[in-house]
Tab-separated table of C-alpha atoms and ligand atoms in Angstrom:
chain	number	residue	atom	x	y	z
A	1	MET	CA	15.755	4.410	-24.018
A	2	ARG	CA	14.441	7.860	-23.097
A	3	ARG	CA	12.583	7.663	-19.780
A	4	VAL	CA	9.572	9.691	-18.689
A	5	VAL	CA	7.363	9.670	-15.606
A	6	ILE	CA	3.592	10.133	-15.750
A	7	GLY	CA	1.362	10.607	-12.728
A	8	GLY	CA	-2.292	9.632	-12.665
A	9	SER	CA	-4.624	11.782	-10.619
A	10	SER	CA	-4.317	9.520	-7.560
A	11	SER	CA	-0.551	9.935	-7.332
A	12	TYR	CA	0.604	13.100	-9.044
A	13	VAL	CA	2.595	14.360	-6.029
A	14	LEU	CA	4.349	11.016	-5.687
A	15	ALA	CA	5.029	11.081	-9.447
A	16	ILE	CA	6.650	14.526	-9.160
A	17	LYS	CA	8.858	13.313	-6.307
A	18	LEU	CA	9.760	10.118	-8.147
A	19	ALA	CA	10.686	12.066	-11.292
A	20	ARG	CA	12.944	14.305	-9.169
A	21	GLU	CA	14.605	11.308	-7.509
A	22	LEU	CA	15.241	9.742	-10.911
A	23	ASN	CA	16.180	13.034	-12.526
A	24	THR	CA	13.701	12.127	-15.259
A	25	PRO	CA	11.199	14.413	-17.044
A	26	LEU	CA	7.643	14.352	-15.774
A	27	LEU	CA	5.079	14.621	-18.542
A	28	GLU	CA	1.968	16.731	-18.053
A	29	THR	CA	-1.379	14.982	-18.234
A	30	ASP	CA	-4.855	16.283	-18.838
A	31	ILE	CA	-7.247	14.072	-16.920
A	32	LYS	CA	-10.846	15.133	-16.587
A	33	ARG	CA	-14.374	13.880	-16.515
A	34	PHE	CA	-16.937	14.377	-19.270
A	35	PRO	CA	-20.347	15.620	-18.113
A	36	ASP	CA	-21.737	12.080	-18.470
A	37	GLY	CA	-19.176	10.724	-15.990
A	38	GLU	CA	-16.717	9.193	-18.453
A	39	LYS	CA	-12.991	9.841	-17.991
A	40	TYR	CA	-10.810	11.681	-20.512
A	41	VAL	CA	-7.035	11.253	-20.537
A	42	ARG	CA	-4.346	12.970	-22.598
A	43	ILE	CA	-0.596	12.775	-22.087
A	44	ASP	CA	1.401	15.732	-23.273
A	45	GLY	CA	4.843	15.290	-24.905
A	46	ASP	CA	6.806	13.222	-27.370
A	47	LEU	CA	6.021	9.601	-26.583
A	48	GLU	CA	7.805	7.950	-29.501
A	49	GLY	CA	10.134	5.204	-28.262
A	50	VAL	CA	9.973	6.187	-24.568
A	51	GLU	CA	10.056	4.032	-21.473
A	52	ALA	CA	7.128	5.414	-19.494
A	53	ILE	CA	6.701	4.974	-15.750
A	54	VAL	CA	3.029	5.384	-14.858
A	55	VAL	CA	2.445	6.124	-11.156
A	56	GLN	CA	-1.050	5.407	-9.909
A	57	SER	CA	-2.069	4.134	-6.462
A	58	MET	CA	-5.573	2.724	-6.247
A	59	TYR	CA	-7.116	3.897	-3.000
A	60	LEU	CA	-10.584	5.187	-2.034
A	61	THR	CA	-11.944	5.260	-5.608
A	62	PRO	CA	-10.033	2.310	-7.070
A	63	ASP	CA	-12.365	1.802	-10.029
A	64	GLU	CA	-11.841	5.365	-11.181
A	65	TYR	CA	-8.071	5.155	-10.821
A	66	LEU	CA	-7.967	1.780	-12.548
A	67	MET	CA	-9.885	3.144	-15.528
A	68	GLU	CA	-7.514	6.127	-15.698
A	69	TYR	CA	-4.582	3.739	-15.572
A	70	PHE	CA	-5.985	1.660	-18.448
A	71	LEU	CA	-6.554	4.778	-20.563
A	72	MET	CA	-3.064	6.140	-19.805
A	73	VAL	CA	-1.249	2.901	-20.633
A	74	GLU	CA	-3.112	2.260	-23.872
A	75	ALA	CA	-2.670	5.910	-24.922
A	76	LEU	CA	1.068	5.610	-24.284
A	77	LYS	CA	1.408	2.415	-26.297
A	78	ASP	CA	-0.752	3.747	-29.166
A	79	SER	CA	1.372	6.872	-29.281
A	80	GLY	CA	4.649	5.003	-29.686
A	81	ALA	CA	5.873	4.252	-26.147
A	82	LYS	CA	8.175	1.270	-26.277
A	83	LYS	CA	7.811	0.134	-22.700
A	84	VAL	CA	5.336	0.936	-19.938
A	85	ILE	CA	6.216	0.321	-16.307
A	86	GLY	CA	3.248	0.392	-13.951
A	87	MET	CA	4.201	1.825	-10.566
A	88	ILE	CA	1.136	0.982	-8.494
A	89	PRO	CA	2.236	1.457	-4.866
A	90	TYR	CA	-1.168	0.551	-3.444
A	91	PHE	CA	-2.676	-2.218	-5.513
A	92	ALA	CA	-6.397	-2.526	-4.838
A	93	TYR	CA	-8.507	-5.661	-5.174
A	94	ALA	CA	-5.678	-7.828	-3.813
A	95	ARG	CA	-7.685	-8.969	-0.805
A	96	GLN	CA	-10.296	-10.712	-2.988
A	97	ASP	CA	-7.734	-13.186	-4.245
A	98	LYS	CA	-10.001	-16.229	-4.157
A	99	ARG	CA	-13.642	-17.229	-4.353
A	100	PHE	CA	-14.691	-17.263	-0.703
A	101	ASN	CA	-18.386	-17.878	-1.564
A	102	PRO	CA	-19.962	-19.434	-4.664
A	103	GLY	CA	-20.429	-16.993	-7.530
A	104	GLU	CA	-17.949	-14.386	-6.271
A	105	ALA	CA	-15.567	-12.672	-8.651
A	106	VAL	CA	-11.897	-13.400	-8.055
A	107	SER	CA	-11.182	-9.683	-8.366
A	108	LEU	CA	-7.404	-9.869	-8.144
A	109	ARG	CA	-7.307	-12.153	-11.186
A	110	THR	CA	-9.603	-9.917	-13.242
A	111	VAL	CA	-7.698	-6.736	-12.381
A	112	SER	CA	-4.274	-8.254	-13.020
A	113	ARG	CA	-5.400	-9.568	-16.433
A	114	LEU	CA	-6.722	-6.147	-17.427
A	115	ILE	CA	-3.515	-4.413	-16.316
A	116	GLU	CA	-1.533	-6.736	-18.571
A	117	THR	CA	-3.956	-6.587	-21.490
A	118	VAL	CA	-3.796	-2.790	-21.832
A	119	GLY	CA	-0.046	-3.013	-22.372
A	120	THR	CA	1.802	-2.885	-19.049
A	121	ASP	CA	5.214	-4.453	-19.615
A	122	GLN	CA	6.492	-4.448	-16.057
A	123	LEU	CA	4.930	-3.777	-12.690
A	124	PHE	CA	5.981	-2.584	-9.242
A	125	THR	CA	3.757	-2.644	-6.175
A	126	VAL	CA	4.527	-1.939	-2.516
A	127	ASP	CA	3.548	-4.334	0.287
A	128	MET	CA	0.793	-5.768	-1.843
A	129	HIS	CA	-1.691	-7.787	0.157
A	130	LEU	CA	-0.333	-11.202	-0.753
A	131	HIS	CA	-2.127	-13.330	1.758
A	132	ARG	CA	-2.566	-16.675	0.116
A	133	VAL	CA	-0.174	-16.106	-2.781
A	134	ASP	CA	3.513	-15.831	-1.992
A	135	ASP	CA	4.862	-15.235	-5.468
A	136	MET	CA	4.036	-12.386	-7.872
A	137	SER	CA	4.602	-14.708	-10.848
A	138	LYS	CA	1.526	-16.672	-9.767
A	139	ILE	CA	-0.564	-13.520	-10.289
A	140	PHE	CA	1.106	-11.762	-13.216
A	141	ASN	CA	2.496	-12.968	-16.543
A	142	ILE	CA	4.713	-9.879	-16.833
A	143	PRO	CA	7.774	-9.159	-14.638
A	144	ALA	CA	6.293	-7.906	-11.387
A	145	LYS	CA	8.021	-6.964	-8.158
A	146	ASN	CA	6.499	-6.340	-4.771
A	147	LEU	CA	8.640	-3.792	-2.914
A	148	THR	CA	8.402	-3.256	0.818
A	149	ALA	CA	8.183	-0.018	2.777
A	150	ILE	CA	8.812	-1.648	6.151
A	151	PRO	CA	12.538	-0.729	6.297
A	152	ASP	CA	11.573	2.909	5.590
A	153	ILE	CA	8.955	2.765	8.337
A	154	ALA	CA	11.389	1.225	10.833
A	155	ARG	CA	14.045	3.827	9.953
A	156	TYR	CA	11.529	6.622	10.573
A	157	ILE	CA	10.494	5.150	13.921
A	158	GLY	CA	14.102	4.716	15.012
A	159	ALA	CA	15.024	8.267	14.037
A	160	ASN	CA	11.937	10.161	15.213
A	161	LEU	CA	9.959	8.463	17.954
A	162	SER	CA	12.388	7.876	20.850
A	163	LEU	CA	10.694	4.640	21.888
A	164	GLU	CA	12.359	2.641	24.606
A	165	ASN	CA	13.029	-1.002	23.873
A	166	PRO	CA	9.889	-1.213	21.704
A	167	LEU	CA	8.095	-4.495	21.092
A	168	ILE	CA	6.880	-4.894	17.512
A	169	ILE	CA	3.420	-6.430	17.196
A	170	GLY	CA	1.772	-7.867	14.077
A	171	PRO	CA	-2.015	-7.887	14.523
A	172	ASP	CA	-2.341	-11.205	12.686
A	173	GLU	CA	-0.238	-14.051	11.361
A	174	GLU	CA	0.116	-12.426	7.984
A	175	ALA	CA	1.754	-9.380	9.548
A	176	GLU	CA	4.565	-11.531	10.915
A	177	GLN	CA	6.623	-10.931	7.747
A	178	TRP	CA	6.548	-7.164	8.384
A	179	ALA	CA	6.949	-7.368	12.163
A	180	LYS	CA	10.037	-9.505	11.671
A	181	ILE	CA	11.708	-6.984	9.310
A	182	ALA	CA	10.896	-4.005	11.551
A	183	ALA	CA	12.123	-5.820	14.681
A	184	ALA	CA	15.417	-6.758	13.028
A	185	GLN	CA	16.010	-3.196	11.929
A	186	LEU	CA	15.104	-1.710	15.308
A	187	GLU	CA	17.140	-4.452	17.016
A	188	THR	CA	14.292	-5.607	19.192
A	189	ASP	CA	11.783	-8.465	19.439
A	190	TYR	CA	8.352	-9.048	17.914
A	191	ASP	CA	5.180	-11.008	18.454
A	192	VAL	CA	2.050	-11.718	16.479
A	193	LEU	CA	-1.604	-11.797	17.589
A	194	GLU	CA	-4.497	-13.786	16.201
A	195	LYS	CA	-7.212	-12.047	14.230
A	196	LYS	CA	-10.602	-13.334	13.158
A	197	ARG	CA	-12.493	-11.218	10.645
A	198	ILE	CA	-16.223	-11.108	11.423
A	199	SER	CA	-17.158	-8.740	8.570
A	200	SER	CA	-15.473	-6.113	6.381
A	201	THR	CA	-15.687	-3.638	9.269
A	202	GLN	CA	-15.431	-5.930	12.306
A	203	VAL	CA	-12.571	-8.007	13.613
A	204	GLU	CA	-11.868	-9.998	16.758
A	205	ILE	CA	-8.329	-10.001	18.118
A	206	THR	CA	-7.512	-12.982	20.266
A	207	THR	CA	-5.314	-12.401	23.285
A	208	ARG	CA	-2.172	-14.413	23.696
A	209	GLU	CA	0.320	-14.655	26.490
A	210	LEU	CA	2.229	-11.473	25.846
A	211	GLU	CA	4.752	-9.667	27.988
A	212	VAL	CA	3.867	-6.087	27.083
A	213	LYS	CA	3.603	-4.503	30.546
A	214	ASN	CA	5.294	-1.094	30.586
A	215	ARG	CA	6.796	-1.623	27.146
A	216	ASP	CA	6.453	0.764	24.227
A	217	ILE	CA	4.737	-0.983	21.327
A	218	VAL	CA	4.784	-0.589	17.561
A	219	ILE	CA	1.875	-2.286	15.775
A	220	ILE	CA	2.792	-2.859	12.170
A	221	ASP	CA	0.439	-3.733	9.306
A	222	ASP	CA	0.234	-3.316	5.548
A	223	ILE	CA	-3.079	-1.464	5.456
A	224	ILE	CA	-5.123	0.689	7.796
A	225	SER	CA	-8.545	0.821	6.187
A	226	THR	CA	-11.431	1.167	8.672
A	227	GLY	CA	-8.957	1.098	11.569
A	228	GLY	CA	-10.838	-1.791	13.188
A	229	THR	CA	-7.827	-4.103	13.274
A	230	ILE	CA	-5.517	-1.544	14.876
A	231	ALA	CA	-8.123	-0.217	17.335
A	232	LYS	CA	-8.936	-3.737	18.561
A	233	THR	CA	-5.235	-4.565	18.834
A	234	ILE	CA	-4.641	-1.444	20.926
A	235	GLU	CA	-7.526	-2.372	23.245
A	236	VAL	CA	-5.982	-5.804	23.829
A	237	LEU	CA	-2.527	-4.327	24.480
A	238	LYS	CA	-3.846	-1.606	26.788
A	239	LYS	CA	-5.601	-4.226	28.912
A	240	LYS	CA	-2.206	-5.814	29.354
A	241	ASP	CA	-0.706	-2.503	30.531
A	242	ALA	CA	1.347	-1.671	27.490
A	243	ASN	CA	3.001	1.733	27.603
A	244	ARG	CA	2.957	4.026	24.510
A	245	ILE	CA	1.482	2.423	21.375
A	246	VAL	CA	2.439	3.518	17.876
A	247	ALA	CA	0.462	2.177	14.915
A	248	ALA	CA	2.355	2.069	11.621
A	249	CYS	CA	1.268	0.962	8.180
A	250	THR	CA	2.401	1.135	4.582
A	251	HIS	CA	-0.979	2.110	3.105
A	252	PRO	CA	-3.090	4.573	5.130
A	253	ILE	CA	-6.427	4.210	3.333
A	254	LEU	CA	-8.255	5.578	6.404
A	255	VAL	CA	-11.990	5.223	5.790
A	256	ASP	CA	-14.873	5.198	8.238
A	257	ASN	CA	-13.265	7.484	10.869
A	258	ALA	CA	-10.289	5.167	11.159
A	259	LEU	CA	-7.961	7.707	12.779
A	260	LYS	CA	-10.533	8.747	15.367
A	261	LYS	CA	-11.148	5.092	16.249
A	262	ILE	CA	-7.432	4.394	16.623
A	263	TYR	CA	-6.669	7.471	18.737
A	264	MET	CA	-9.780	6.881	20.876
A	265	ALA	CA	-8.505	3.353	21.521
A	266	GLY	CA	-5.378	4.943	23.003
A	267	ALA	CA	-2.769	5.271	20.256
A	268	TYR	CA	0.197	7.515	20.979
A	269	ASN	CA	0.935	8.034	17.296
A	270	VAL	CA	-0.270	6.712	13.928
A	271	ILE	CA	2.007	6.830	10.903
A	272	GLY	CA	2.018	5.677	7.285
A	273	THR	CA	3.823	6.170	4.001
A	274	THR	CA	3.149	8.292	0.937
A	275	THR	CA	1.905	5.333	-1.129
A	276	ILE	CA	-1.417	6.977	-0.279
A	277	PRO	CA	-1.619	10.690	0.524
A	278	SER	CA	-3.233	11.129	3.954
A	279	PRO	CA	-2.855	13.181	7.152
A	280	ILE	CA	-0.490	10.531	8.545
A	281	SER	CA	1.651	9.968	5.421
A	282	VAL	CA	4.933	11.061	7.026
A	283	ILE	CA	7.242	8.433	5.537
A	284	GLU	CA	8.334	9.344	2.012
A	285	ILE	CA	8.366	6.334	-0.291
A	286	ALA	CA	9.689	8.050	-3.464
A	287	PRO	CA	13.422	7.340	-2.790
A	288	SER	CA	12.736	3.602	-2.389
A	289	LEU	CA	10.641	3.518	-5.559
A	290	ALA	CA	13.418	5.323	-7.423
A	291	GLU	CA	16.010	2.889	-6.091
A	292	ALA	CA	13.978	-0.039	-7.415
A	293	LEU	CA	13.799	1.573	-10.852
A	294	LYS	CA	17.501	2.367	-11.113
B	301	R5P	C1	-5.778	-7.582	6.465
B	301	R5P	O1	-5.449	-8.738	6.703
B	301	R5P	C2	-4.814	-6.447	6.407
B	301	R5P	O2	-3.503	-6.857	6.618
B	301	R5P	C3	-5.187	-5.331	7.364
B	301	R5P	O3	-5.037	-5.796	8.690
B	301	R5P	C4	-6.600	-4.896	7.138
B	301	R5P	O4	-6.832	-4.671	5.778
B	301	R5P	C5	-6.906	-3.656	7.923
B	301	R5P	O5	-8.233	-3.327	7.716
B	301	R5P	P1	-9.047	-2.497	8.780
B	301	R5P	O6	-8.263	-1.249	9.057
B	301	R5P	O7	-10.349	-2.197	8.084
B	301	R5P	O8	-9.234	-3.347	9.979
Protein backbone atom coordinates (compact mmCIF):
# COMPACT_ATOMS: atom_id res chain seq x y z
CA MET A 1 0.00 0.00 0.00
CA ARG A 2 1.31 3.45 -0.91
CA ARG A 3 2.11 5.38 2.28
CA VAL A 4 1.80 9.11 2.86
CA VAL A 5 2.31 11.35 5.88
CA ILE A 6 0.04 14.29 6.70
CA GLY A 7 0.72 16.86 9.39
CA GLY A 8 -2.00 18.80 11.16
CA SER A 9 -1.23 22.35 12.17
CA SER A 10 -0.16 21.30 15.68
CA SER A 11 2.57 18.98 14.42
CA TYR A 12 3.68 19.91 10.93
CA VAL A 13 7.40 20.03 11.83
CA LEU A 14 7.20 16.62 13.48
CA ALA A 15 5.31 15.34 10.41
CA ILE A 16 8.09 16.58 8.10
CA LYS A 17 10.72 14.85 10.25
CA LEU A 18 8.69 11.65 10.45
CA ALA A 19 8.21 11.60 6.67
CA ARG A 20 11.98 11.99 6.24
CA GLU A 21 12.71 9.18 8.70
CA LEU A 22 10.28 6.91 6.87
CA ASN A 23 11.37 8.10 3.44
CA THR A 24 7.68 8.62 2.71
CA PRO A 25 6.02 11.51 0.83
CA LEU A 26 4.52 14.27 2.94
CA LEU A 27 1.29 15.63 1.52
CA GLU A 28 0.58 19.35 1.64
CA THR A 29 -2.45 20.49 3.58
CA ASP A 30 -4.44 23.68 3.47
CA ILE A 31 -5.78 24.31 6.95
CA LYS A 32 -7.37 27.64 7.72
CA ARG A 33 -10.14 29.30 9.62
CA PHE A 34 -13.25 30.82 8.08
CA PRO A 35 -14.13 34.32 9.30
CA ASP A 36 -16.85 32.84 11.53
CA GLY A 37 -14.30 30.68 13.37
CA GLU A 38 -14.97 27.36 11.64
CA LYS A 39 -12.02 25.27 10.43
CA TYR A 40 -11.37 24.41 6.78
CA VAL A 41 -9.18 21.45 5.82
CA ARG A 42 -7.98 20.24 2.43
CA ILE A 43 -5.36 17.59 1.74
CA ASP A 44 -3.49 17.90 -1.51
CA GLY A 45 -2.52 14.81 -3.56
CA ASP A 46 -3.75 11.48 -4.82
CA LEU A 47 -5.41 9.77 -1.87
CA GLU A 48 -6.85 6.74 -3.66
CA GLY A 49 -5.85 3.54 -1.86
CA VAL A 50 -3.20 5.15 0.38
CA GLU A 51 -2.20 4.34 3.93
CA ALA A 52 -2.20 7.78 5.53
CA ILE A 53 -0.34 8.63 8.72
CA VAL A 54 -1.93 11.69 10.31
CA VAL A 55 0.35 13.44 12.83
CA GLN A 56 -1.42 15.70 15.29
CA SER A 57 -0.50 16.34 18.94
CA MET A 58 -3.24 17.92 21.03
CA TYR A 59 -1.66 20.53 23.26
CA LEU A 60 -2.67 24.06 24.33
CA THR A 61 -5.73 24.25 22.04
CA PRO A 62 -6.77 20.59 22.06
CA ASP A 63 -10.33 21.23 20.88
CA GLU A 64 -9.09 22.99 17.77
CA TYR A 65 -6.56 20.28 16.97
CA LEU A 66 -9.11 17.54 17.62
CA MET A 67 -11.57 19.14 15.20
CA GLU A 68 -8.81 19.44 12.58
CA TYR A 69 -7.96 15.79 13.14
CA PHE A 70 -11.59 14.73 12.64
CA LEU A 71 -11.85 16.75 9.42
CA MET A 72 -8.54 15.38 8.09
CA VAL A 73 -9.38 11.74 8.79
CA GLU A 74 -12.87 11.89 7.32
CA ALA A 75 -11.58 13.79 4.27
CA LEU A 76 -8.95 11.10 3.74
CA LYS A 77 -11.44 8.26 3.99
CA ASP A 78 -13.99 10.03 1.75
CA SER A 79 -11.29 10.60 -0.83
CA GLY A 80 -10.32 6.95 -1.08
CA ALA A 81 -7.67 6.38 1.62
CA LYS A 82 -7.65 2.72 2.53
CA LYS A 83 -6.17 3.02 5.99
CA VAL A 84 -5.66 5.93 8.37
CA ILE A 85 -3.12 5.72 11.17
CA GLY A 86 -3.50 8.39 13.83
CA MET A 87 -0.13 9.45 15.23
CA ILE A 88 -1.17 11.51 18.24
CA PRO A 89 2.01 11.87 20.33
CA TYR A 90 0.32 13.98 23.00
CA PHE A 91 -3.19 12.72 23.54
CA ALA A 92 -5.28 15.28 25.40
CA TYR A 93 -8.26 14.59 27.64
CA ALA A 94 -6.60 11.44 29.03
CA ARG A 95 -6.52 12.77 32.58
CA GLN A 96 -10.33 12.95 32.79
CA ASP A 97 -10.62 9.19 32.48
CA LYS A 98 -13.39 8.76 35.04
CA ARG A 99 -16.28 10.61 36.62
CA PHE A 100 -14.69 12.16 39.71
CA ASN A 101 -17.85 14.15 40.59
CA PRO A 102 -21.50 13.52 39.67
CA GLY A 103 -22.47 14.84 36.25
CA GLU A 104 -18.92 15.13 34.89
CA ALA A 105 -18.11 14.06 31.36
CA VAL A 106 -15.74 11.12 31.07
CA SER A 107 -13.78 13.05 28.44
CA LEU A 108 -11.33 10.31 27.52
CA ARG A 109 -14.20 8.02 26.55
CA THR A 110 -15.92 10.67 24.43
CA VAL A 111 -12.73 11.67 22.62
CA SER A 112 -11.64 8.09 21.94
CA ARG A 113 -15.08 7.23 20.51
CA LEU A 114 -14.98 10.23 18.19
CA ILE A 115 -11.46 9.39 17.00
CA GLU A 116 -12.67 5.92 16.04
CA THR A 117 -15.96 7.07 14.53
CA VAL A 118 -14.34 9.43 12.01
CA GLY A 119 -12.39 6.52 10.55
CA THR A 120 -9.09 6.05 12.38
CA ASP A 121 -7.99 2.46 11.79
CA GLN A 122 -4.96 2.37 14.05
CA LEU A 123 -3.55 4.69 16.67
CA PHE A 124 -0.19 5.53 18.23
CA THR A 125 0.28 7.75 21.26
CA VAL A 126 3.38 8.50 23.34
CA ASP A 127 3.41 8.22 27.15
CA MET A 128 -0.32 8.71 27.26
CA HIS A 129 -1.57 9.56 30.72
CA LEU A 130 -2.84 6.10 31.60
CA HIS A 131 -3.38 6.50 35.29
CA ARG A 132 -6.21 4.19 36.15
CA VAL A 133 -6.24 2.23 32.89
CA ASP A 134 -3.28 0.00 32.15
CA ASP A 135 -4.32 -1.34 28.78
CA MET A 136 -5.04 0.62 25.58
CA SER A 137 -7.59 -2.02 24.53
CA LYS A 138 -9.77 -0.93 27.45
CA ILE A 139 -9.99 2.55 25.89
CA PHE A 140 -9.95 1.89 22.14
CA ASN A 141 -11.69 -0.65 19.91
CA ILE A 142 -9.05 -0.20 17.20
CA PRO A 143 -5.41 -1.38 17.45
CA ALA A 144 -3.75 1.24 19.62
CA LYS A 145 -0.21 1.39 20.95
CA ASN A 146 1.22 3.65 23.60
CA LEU A 147 4.90 4.27 22.83
CA THR A 148 7.31 5.64 25.38
CA ALA A 149 9.87 8.42 25.03
CA ILE A 150 11.63 7.64 28.31
CA PRO A 151 14.51 5.66 26.71
CA ASP A 152 15.12 8.63 24.36
CA ILE A 153 15.10 11.00 27.33
CA ALA A 154 17.50 8.81 29.32
CA ARG A 155 19.82 8.49 26.31
CA TYR A 156 19.89 12.28 25.94
CA ILE A 157 20.65 12.78 29.63
CA GLY A 158 23.42 10.19 29.56
CA ALA A 159 25.02 11.71 26.47
CA ASN A 160 24.65 15.42 27.22
CA LEU A 161 24.33 16.30 30.89
CA SER A 162 27.41 14.84 32.63
CA LEU A 163 25.51 14.10 35.83
CA GLU A 164 27.35 12.19 38.50
CA ASN A 165 25.65 9.10 39.87
CA PRO A 166 22.21 10.69 39.36
CA LEU A 167 19.19 9.61 41.38
CA ILE A 168 16.01 9.38 39.32
CA ILE A 169 12.91 10.72 41.07
CA GLY A 170 9.27 10.21 40.09
CA PRO A 171 7.13 12.97 41.63
CA ASP A 172 4.26 10.55 42.30
CA GLU A 173 3.47 6.85 42.30
CA GLU A 174 2.34 6.93 38.71
CA ALA A 175 5.74 8.18 37.59
CA GLU A 176 7.40 5.06 38.98
CA GLN A 177 7.00 3.30 35.61
CA TRP A 178 9.07 6.03 33.91
CA ALA A 179 11.59 6.46 36.73
CA LYS A 180 12.27 2.74 36.63
CA ILE A 181 13.01 2.72 32.87
CA ALA A 182 15.25 5.80 33.07
CA ALA A 183 17.15 4.43 36.08
CA ALA A 184 17.78 1.10 34.35
CA GLN A 185 19.10 2.83 31.26
CA LEU A 186 21.31 5.23 33.21
CA GLU A 187 22.41 2.34 35.44
CA THR A 188 21.44 4.06 38.65
CA ASP A 189 18.69 3.96 41.29
CA TYR A 190 15.30 5.64 41.57
CA ASP A 191 12.73 6.68 44.12
CA VAL A 192 9.18 7.97 44.05
CA LEU A 193 7.52 10.74 46.08
CA GLU A 194 3.91 11.13 47.11
CA LYS A 195 1.75 13.77 45.48
CA LYS A 196 -1.66 15.05 46.50
CA ARG A 197 -3.46 17.24 43.98
CA ILE A 198 -5.30 20.11 45.68
CA SER A 199 -6.59 21.72 42.46
CA SER A 200 -5.68 21.80 38.76
CA THR A 201 -2.89 24.27 39.55
CA GLN A 202 -1.88 23.24 43.07
CA VAL A 203 -0.20 20.12 44.36
CA GLU A 204 1.30 19.00 47.65
CA ILE A 205 4.40 16.81 47.55
CA THR A 206 4.89 14.71 50.64
CA THR A 207 8.44 14.24 51.87
CA ARG A 208 9.77 10.76 52.35
CA GLU A 209 12.98 9.47 53.80
CA LEU A 210 15.25 10.12 50.86
CA GLU A 211 19.01 10.04 50.61
CA VAL A 212 19.52 12.87 48.13
CA LYS A 213 22.23 14.90 49.88
CA ASN A 214 24.88 16.01 47.39
CA ARG A 215 23.45 13.82 44.65
CA ASP A 216 22.50 15.01 41.18
CA ILE A 217 18.81 14.39 40.57
CA VAL A 218 16.67 13.77 37.51
CA ILE A 219 12.94 14.27 38.08
CA ILE A 220 11.01 12.43 35.42
CA ASP A 221 7.33 12.85 34.53
CA ASP A 222 5.05 12.43 31.54
CA ILE A 223 3.73 15.99 31.44
CA ILE A 224 4.87 19.40 32.58
CA SER A 225 1.76 21.54 32.38
CA THR A 226 1.63 24.37 34.95
CA GLY A 227 4.98 23.23 36.38
CA GLY A 228 3.47 22.98 39.87
CA THR A 229 4.39 19.32 40.33
CA ILE A 230 8.02 19.78 39.31
CA ALA A 231 8.50 23.06 41.20
CA LYS A 232 7.14 21.55 44.43
CA THR A 233 9.29 18.44 43.94
CA ILE A 234 12.39 20.60 43.50
CA GLU A 235 11.58 22.53 46.69
CA VAL A 236 11.36 19.27 48.64
CA LEU A 237 14.63 17.97 47.17
CA LYS A 238 16.48 21.25 47.73
CA LYS A 239 15.49 21.21 51.41
CA LYS A 240 17.20 17.85 51.59
CA ASP A 241 20.40 19.28 50.07
CA ALA A 242 20.18 17.71 46.66
CA ASN A 243 22.86 18.85 44.23
CA ARG A 244 21.95 19.73 40.59
CA ILE A 245 18.32 18.98 39.65
CA VAL A 246 17.25 18.25 36.09
CA ALA A 247 13.54 18.08 35.28
CA ALA A 248 12.64 15.92 32.28
CA CYS A 249 9.30 15.17 30.69
CA THR A 250 7.85 13.67 27.54
CA HIS A 251 5.23 16.38 26.93
CA PRO A 252 6.28 19.98 27.68
CA ILE A 253 2.87 21.68 27.60
CA LEU A 254 4.25 24.58 29.68
CA VAL A 255 1.33 26.84 30.61
CA ASP A 256 1.02 29.41 33.37
CA ASN A 257 4.72 30.41 33.50
CA ALA A 258 5.73 26.82 34.12
CA LEU A 259 9.38 27.25 33.12
CA LYS A 260 9.83 30.35 35.26
CA LYS A 261 8.33 28.52 38.25
CA ILE A 262 10.60 25.52 37.76
CA TYR A 263 13.81 27.53 37.31
CA MET A 264 12.90 29.80 40.24
CA ALA A 265 12.50 26.68 42.37
CA GLY A 266 16.13 25.88 41.57
CA ALA A 267 16.23 23.64 38.49
CA TYR A 268 19.58 23.22 36.79
CA ASN A 269 17.99 22.22 33.50
CA VAL A 270 14.53 21.42 32.13
CA ILE A 271 14.14 19.21 29.07
CA GLY A 272 11.37 17.61 27.04
CA THR A 273 10.69 15.93 23.72
CA THR A 274 9.32 17.13 20.40
CA THR A 275 5.89 15.56 20.97
CA ILE A 276 5.06 19.19 21.70
CA PRO A 277 7.13 22.02 20.20
CA SER A 278 8.44 24.22 23.02
CA PRO A 279 11.61 26.06 24.10
CA ILE A 280 12.77 22.92 25.94
CA SER A 281 11.93 20.33 23.25
CA VAL A 282 15.51 19.12 22.78
CA ILE A 283 14.85 15.38 22.47
CA GLU A 284 13.76 14.43 18.95
CA ILE A 285 10.98 11.86 18.97
CA ALA A 286 10.62 11.37 15.18
CA PRO A 287 13.09 8.41 14.92
CA SER A 288 11.20 6.47 17.62
CA LEU A 289 7.85 7.18 15.95
CA ALA A 290 9.28 6.01 12.63
CA GLU A 291 10.64 2.85 14.23
CA ALA A 292 7.19 2.01 15.58
CA LEU A 293 5.67 2.45 12.13
CA LYS A 294 8.22 0.31 10.30
C1 LIG B 1 -0.14 14.00 36.61
O1 LIG B 1 -0.31 13.05 37.36
C2 LIG B 1 0.95 14.07 35.60
O2 LIG B 1 1.73 12.92 35.59
C3 LIG B 1 1.82 15.30 35.79
O3 LIG B 1 2.53 15.18 37.00
C4 LIG B 1 0.98 16.54 35.81
O4 LIG B 1 0.09 16.55 34.74
C5 LIG B 1 1.84 17.77 35.77
O5 LIG B 1 1.02 18.88 35.85
P1 LIG B 1 1.54 20.25 36.42
O6 LIG B 1 2.78 20.60 35.65
O7 LIG B 1 0.42 21.21 36.13
O8 LIG B 1 1.78 20.08 37.87
